[in-house]
Structure formats: C-alpha cells, structure tokens
C-alpha cells in the first residue's frame, strides 16, 4: 500500500496493493492495522455506497458539529473527487484539491475530519463506496455550493453536463457560511 500526500494536509491518496491474474483480481479495500500504521487512525463506523450516472455531482457535503473522516473508493467507474479544507486553523483553510479515482487504478482518497467532500461522475456510471468515522446525522449536515466562484473548482467535465440535486443547487458559498469547525 502506498500513501501519497496532496497539497492539503489531511487529504491523502492511497494505492492499495492488489493481486491480478487471469481470473480477475483481489484487493483489500481496508485493513485496520495497515491503515493505522500508515497514520490513518480514525475508527470507521459506517459504510455508504452510491450509484450515479455520468455528470452527476454530489456535494460538497460535510457534518457541521461532528465532522467525519472519510475513506473513499470507486468500485466501478471513474470520478473526480474533491475535498475543501474547512479547518480554520489549517494552513490550507478554504483551499480545495481534487483527484481522479477509478476502478481500474483501484486508488482511494482519505479525508480527515473537517473537509467538505464532493465528486462528479466522469464515466457512464460509477459506484462509490466510502467509510465514515461517525454516523450520518441529518440534523448536522452542511454543504457548500458546487460552483462557488471563489473556490473555482474545475470538475473535469463540461458544466452543461453536470447534474446536481435541488438541495445541492441551493447550498451556500464558502464566504456565506460561518465556519463551524
């Protein structure tokens, strides 16, 4: 397993070892001790999965008072995965970073607590799996507008092709939120 730093502390890319032969492949998507030894010490308590078609953009979401760590894996397809640093004491507060995840590369993203998270589907469909360190709480959910002009995220797809939920279309911009972290 290889852990790669990104420009944002607390946002890591992970390349798990996998074994491939004529039958297919085998991959450990998570093994607690191996991730702890790599510096990811969060206890994951809930697994989530989504299935989306091309152009679907989910996010940018976060939990306000009880921020979650996330470990994100694409099971099928190809997405552009983004984290926005919402930690006010961080050197990269207000910055975003994105990485392409795809089932062919079998790469993952780790986001420490305090990031807003979102992704956009670049393939015909994508199945995304993510582990979180705290249970989802609908009363604690927050979000940022996906096309916030101050963040200026390049979602790697034509903006006319992006499909966003009504809820996500009405999220505040980064400058409109009072930072909860």
mmCIF file of C-alpha atoms in Angstrom:
data_model
loop_
_atom_site.group_PDB
_atom_site.id
_atom_site.type_symbol
_atom_site.label_atom_id
_atom_site.label_comp_id
_atom_site.label_asym_id
_atom_site.label_seq_id
_atom_site.Cartn_x
_atom_site.Cartn_y
_atom_site.Cartn_z
ATOM 1 C CA UNK A 1 0.000 0.000 0.000
ATOM 2 C CA UNK A 2 1.287 3.431 -0.929
ATOM 3 C CA UNK A 3 0.155 6.623 0.815
ATOM 4 C CA UNK A 4 0.600 9.854 -1.145
ATOM 5 C CA UNK A 5 0.356 13.338 0.302
ATOM 6 C CA UNK A 6 -1.509 16.072 -1.547
ATOM 7 C CA UNK A 7 -1.185 19.863 -1.206
ATOM 8 C CA UNK A 8 -3.783 19.683 1.621
ATOM 9 C CA UNK A 9 -2.692 18.156 4.915
ATOM 10 C CA UNK A 10 -5.304 15.554 5.872
ATOM 11 C CA UNK A 11 -6.192 14.759 2.247
ATOM 12 C CA UNK A 12 -4.296 11.657 1.129
ATOM 13 C CA UNK A 13 -4.412 9.404 -1.893
ATOM 14 C CA UNK A 14 -3.942 5.708 -1.290
ATOM 15 C CA UNK A 15 -2.871 2.978 -3.677
ATOM 16 C CA UNK A 16 -3.728 -0.354 -2.044
ATOM 17 C CA UNK A 17 -1.900 -3.477 -3.153
ATOM 18 C CA UNK A 18 -3.959 -5.739 -5.319
ATOM 19 C CA UNK A 19 -3.374 -9.078 -6.953
ATOM 20 C CA UNK A 20 -4.415 -9.692 -10.551
ATOM 21 C CA UNK A 21 -4.330 -12.807 -12.724
ATOM 22 C CA UNK A 22 -6.377 -14.406 -15.499
ATOM 23 C CA UNK A 23 -9.297 -14.954 -13.089
ATOM 24 C CA UNK A 24 -9.583 -11.290 -12.090
ATOM 25 C CA UNK A 25 -8.210 -9.538 -9.015
ATOM 26 C CA UNK A 26 -8.229 -9.490 -5.221
ATOM 27 C CA UNK A 27 -7.990 -6.269 -3.224
ATOM 28 C CA UNK A 28 -8.180 -5.372 0.460
ATOM 29 C CA UNK A 29 -10.033 -2.053 0.445
ATOM 30 C CA UNK A 30 -9.457 -1.636 4.177
ATOM 31 C CA UNK A 31 -7.423 -3.421 6.832
ATOM 32 C CA UNK A 32 -7.435 -1.522 10.117
ATOM 33 C CA UNK A 33 -3.868 -2.189 11.296
ATOM 34 C CA UNK A 34 -2.363 -1.391 7.909
ATOM 35 C CA UNK A 35 -4.167 1.972 7.769
ATOM 36 C CA UNK A 36 -3.291 2.782 11.396
ATOM 37 C CA UNK A 37 0.381 2.048 10.654
ATOM 38 C CA UNK A 38 0.103 4.453 7.701
ATOM 39 C CA UNK A 39 -1.129 7.214 10.041
ATOM 40 C CA UNK A 40 -4.887 6.892 9.450
ATOM 41 C CA UNK A 41 -6.089 6.272 12.976
ATOM 42 C CA UNK A 42 -9.797 7.033 12.588
ATOM 43 C CA UNK A 43 -12.272 4.355 13.675
ATOM 44 C CA UNK A 44 -14.725 3.860 10.817
ATOM 45 C CA UNK A 45 -18.274 3.119 11.964
ATOM 46 C CA UNK A 46 -20.454 3.348 8.844
ATOM 47 C CA UNK A 47 -20.110 2.325 5.197
ATOM 48 C CA UNK A 48 -22.016 4.104 2.419
ATOM 49 C CA UNK A 49 -22.428 3.391 -1.282
ATOM 50 C CA UNK A 50 -23.829 5.451 -4.140
ATOM 51 C CA UNK A 51 -24.562 4.675 -7.784
ATOM 52 C CA UNK A 52 -24.655 7.598 -10.201
ATOM 53 C CA UNK A 53 -24.732 8.254 -13.908
ATOM 54 C CA UNK A 54 -22.369 10.428 -15.936
ATOM 55 C CA UNK A 55 -22.404 14.073 -14.968
ATOM 56 C CA UNK A 56 -23.923 13.574 -11.518
ATOM 57 C CA UNK A 57 -22.202 15.802 -8.993
ATOM 58 C CA UNK A 58 -22.800 15.025 -5.319
ATOM 59 C CA UNK A 59 -21.573 17.583 -2.829
ATOM 60 C CA UNK A 60 -19.926 19.439 -1.418
ATOM 61 C CA UNK A 61 -21.130 17.953 1.896
ATOM 62 C CA UNK A 62 -19.900 17.894 5.488
ATOM 63 C CA UNK A 63 -21.117 17.363 9.025
ATOM 64 C CA UNK A 64 -21.119 20.687 10.905
ATOM 65 C CA UNK A 65 -20.550 19.893 14.598
ATOM 66 C CA UNK A 66 -19.344 16.313 14.347
ATOM 67 C CA UNK A 67 -17.035 16.212 11.298
ATOM 68 C CA UNK A 68 -16.319 12.802 9.805
ATOM 69 C CA UNK A 69 -13.175 11.275 8.390
ATOM 70 C CA UNK A 70 -13.852 9.509 5.076
ATOM 71 C CA UNK A 71 -12.147 6.768 3.106
ATOM 72 C CA UNK A 72 -13.440 6.832 -0.483
ATOM 73 C CA UNK A 73 -13.146 4.043 -3.072
ATOM 74 C CA UNK A 74 -14.642 3.809 -6.566
ATOM 75 C CA UNK A 75 -15.899 0.262 -7.058
ATOM 76 C CA UNK A 76 -16.909 0.774 -10.684
ATOM 77 C CA UNK A 77 -16.359 3.736 -12.973
ATOM 78 C CA UNK A 78 -14.401 6.965 -12.873
ATOM 79 C CA UNK A 79 -14.992 10.108 -10.765
ATOM 80 C CA UNK A 80 -13.323 13.386 -9.935
ATOM 81 C CA UNK A 81 -13.218 13.522 -6.130
ATOM 82 C CA UNK A 82 -12.799 16.849 -4.298
ATOM 83 C CA UNK A 83 -12.115 17.939 -0.739
ATOM 84 C CA UNK A 84 -12.343 21.515 0.567
ATOM 85 C CA UNK A 85 -10.434 22.270 3.770
ATOM 86 C CA UNK A 86 -12.853 23.759 6.333
ATOM 87 C CA UNK A 87 -10.471 23.604 9.295
ATOM 88 C CA UNK A 88 -9.917 27.239 10.387
ATOM 89 C CA UNK A 89 -6.527 26.521 11.973
ATOM 90 C CA UNK A 90 -5.224 24.747 8.878
ATOM 91 C CA UNK A 91 -2.625 26.368 6.612
ATOM 92 C CA UNK A 92 -4.831 25.359 3.672
ATOM 93 C CA UNK A 93 -8.165 26.586 5.076
ATOM 94 C CA UNK A 94 -10.512 27.391 2.187
ATOM 95 C CA UNK A 95 -8.414 25.541 -0.400
ATOM 96 C CA UNK A 96 -9.582 22.590 -2.460
ATOM 97 C CA UNK A 97 -7.865 19.631 -4.026
ATOM 98 C CA UNK A 98 -9.214 17.039 -6.420
ATOM 99 C CA UNK A 99 -8.085 13.671 -7.676
ATOM 100 C CA UNK A 100 -9.424 11.254 -10.251
ATOM 101 C CA UNK A 101 -10.467 7.936 -8.761
ATOM 102 C CA UNK A 102 -11.278 4.998 -10.952
ATOM 103 C CA UNK A 103 -11.929 1.332 -10.572
ATOM 104 C CA UNK A 104 -9.110 0.477 -12.973
ATOM 105 C CA UNK A 105 -6.453 2.134 -10.805
ATOM 106 C CA UNK A 106 -8.101 0.960 -7.559
ATOM 107 C CA UNK A 107 -6.953 4.146 -5.816
ATOM 108 C CA UNK A 108 -8.611 5.700 -2.763
ATOM 109 C CA UNK A 109 -8.892 9.065 -1.042
ATOM 110 C CA UNK A 110 -8.700 9.715 2.687
ATOM 111 C CA UNK A 111 -10.181 12.946 4.051
ATOM 112 C CA UNK A 112 -9.548 13.890 7.678
ATOM 113 C CA UNK A 113 -12.421 15.333 9.724
ATOM 114 C CA UNK A 114 -13.061 18.923 8.707
ATOM 115 C CA UNK A 115 -13.279 18.629 4.920
ATOM 116 C CA UNK A 116 -16.268 19.210 2.673
ATOM 117 C CA UNK A 117 -16.442 16.356 0.164
ATOM 118 C CA UNK A 118 -17.908 16.020 -3.301
ATOM 119 C CA UNK A 119 -17.451 14.104 -6.508
ATOM 120 C CA UNK A 120 -18.506 14.244 -10.147
ATOM 121 C CA UNK A 121 -19.005 11.136 -12.306
ATOM 122 C CA UNK A 122 -16.844 11.141 -15.452
ATOM 123 C CA UNK A 123 -17.745 7.648 -16.753
ATOM 124 C CA UNK A 124 -21.160 6.390 -17.958
ATOM 125 C CA UNK A 125 -21.908 5.252 -14.395
ATOM 126 C CA UNK A 126 -19.978 4.952 -11.151
ATOM 127 C CA UNK A 127 -20.373 3.099 -7.879
ATOM 128 C CA UNK A 128 -18.716 4.877 -4.982
ATOM 129 C CA UNK A 129 -18.063 3.353 -1.560
ATOM 130 C CA UNK A 130 -16.980 5.360 1.438
ATOM 131 C CA UNK A 131 -16.313 4.613 5.061
ATOM 132 C CA UNK A 132 -17.002 7.322 7.634
ATOM 133 C CA UNK A 133 -15.779 7.751 11.193
ATOM 134 C CA UNK A 134 -19.113 8.926 12.644
ATOM 135 C CA UNK A 135 -22.699 8.015 11.842
ATOM 136 C CA UNK A 136 -24.504 10.361 9.486
ATOM 137 C CA UNK A 137 -26.729 12.863 11.298
ATOM 138 C CA UNK A 138 -29.225 14.681 9.047
ATOM 139 C CA UNK A 139 -29.651 17.446 11.644
ATOM 140 C CA UNK A 140 -25.889 18.168 11.463
ATOM 141 C CA UNK A 141 -25.428 18.280 7.708
ATOM 142 C CA UNK A 142 -23.869 21.205 5.906
ATOM 143 C CA UNK A 143 -22.699 21.939 2.413
ATOM 144 C CA UNK A 144 -21.013 24.290 0.010
ATOM 145 C CA UNK A 145 -22.199 25.311 -3.435
ATOM 146 C CA UNK A 146 -20.523 23.081 -6.036
ATOM 147 C CA UNK A 147 -19.861 26.000 -8.422
ATOM 148 C CA UNK A 148 -18.801 28.602 -5.844
ATOM 149 C CA UNK A 149 -16.929 31.205 -7.927
ATOM 150 C CA UNK A 150 -14.437 31.868 -5.115
ATOM 151 C CA UNK A 151 -13.453 28.190 -4.896
ATOM 152 C CA UNK A 152 -13.482 27.870 -8.718
ATOM 153 C CA UNK A 153 -13.319 24.061 -8.734
ATOM 154 C CA UNK A 154 -12.546 22.501 -12.107
ATOM 155 C CA UNK A 155 -14.814 19.431 -12.070
ATOM 156 C CA UNK A 156 -13.134 17.941 -15.196
ATOM 157 C CA UNK A 157 -16.416 17.893 -17.121
ATOM 158 C CA UNK A 158 -18.373 20.442 -19.152
ATOM 159 C CA UNK A 159 -20.542 22.436 -16.713
ATOM 160 C CA UNK A 160 -23.538 21.957 -19.038
ATOM 161 C CA UNK A 161 -23.307 18.185 -18.432
ATOM 162 C CA UNK A 162 -23.364 18.443 -14.625
ATOM 163 C CA UNK A 163 -26.459 17.098 -12.859
ATOM 164 C CA UNK A 164 -26.986 18.404 -9.309
ATOM 165 C CA UNK A 165 -29.796 17.767 -6.820
ATOM 166 C CA UNK A 166 -32.136 20.648 -5.968
ATOM 167 C CA UNK A 167 -30.733 20.633 -2.427
ATOM 168 C CA UNK A 168 -27.139 20.940 -3.675
ATOM 169 C CA UNK A 169 -28.088 23.746 -6.094
ATOM 170 C CA UNK A 170 -29.138 25.860 -3.107
ATOM 171 C CA UNK A 171 -26.150 25.397 -0.816
ATOM 172 C CA UNK A 172 -24.268 28.499 0.395
ATOM 173 C CA UNK A 173 -20.907 29.617 -0.919
ATOM 174 C CA UNK A 174 -17.757 29.325 1.155
ATOM 175 C CA UNK A 175 -17.901 33.021 2.030
ATOM 176 C CA UNK A 176 -21.565 32.739 3.099
ATOM 177 C CA UNK A 177 -21.021 30.089 5.726
ATOM 178 C CA UNK A 178 -19.903 30.797 9.236
ATOM 179 C CA UNK A 179 -17.183 28.238 9.643
ATOM 180 C CA UNK A 180 -18.450 25.612 12.099
ATOM 181 C CA UNK A 181 -15.119 23.909 12.700
#
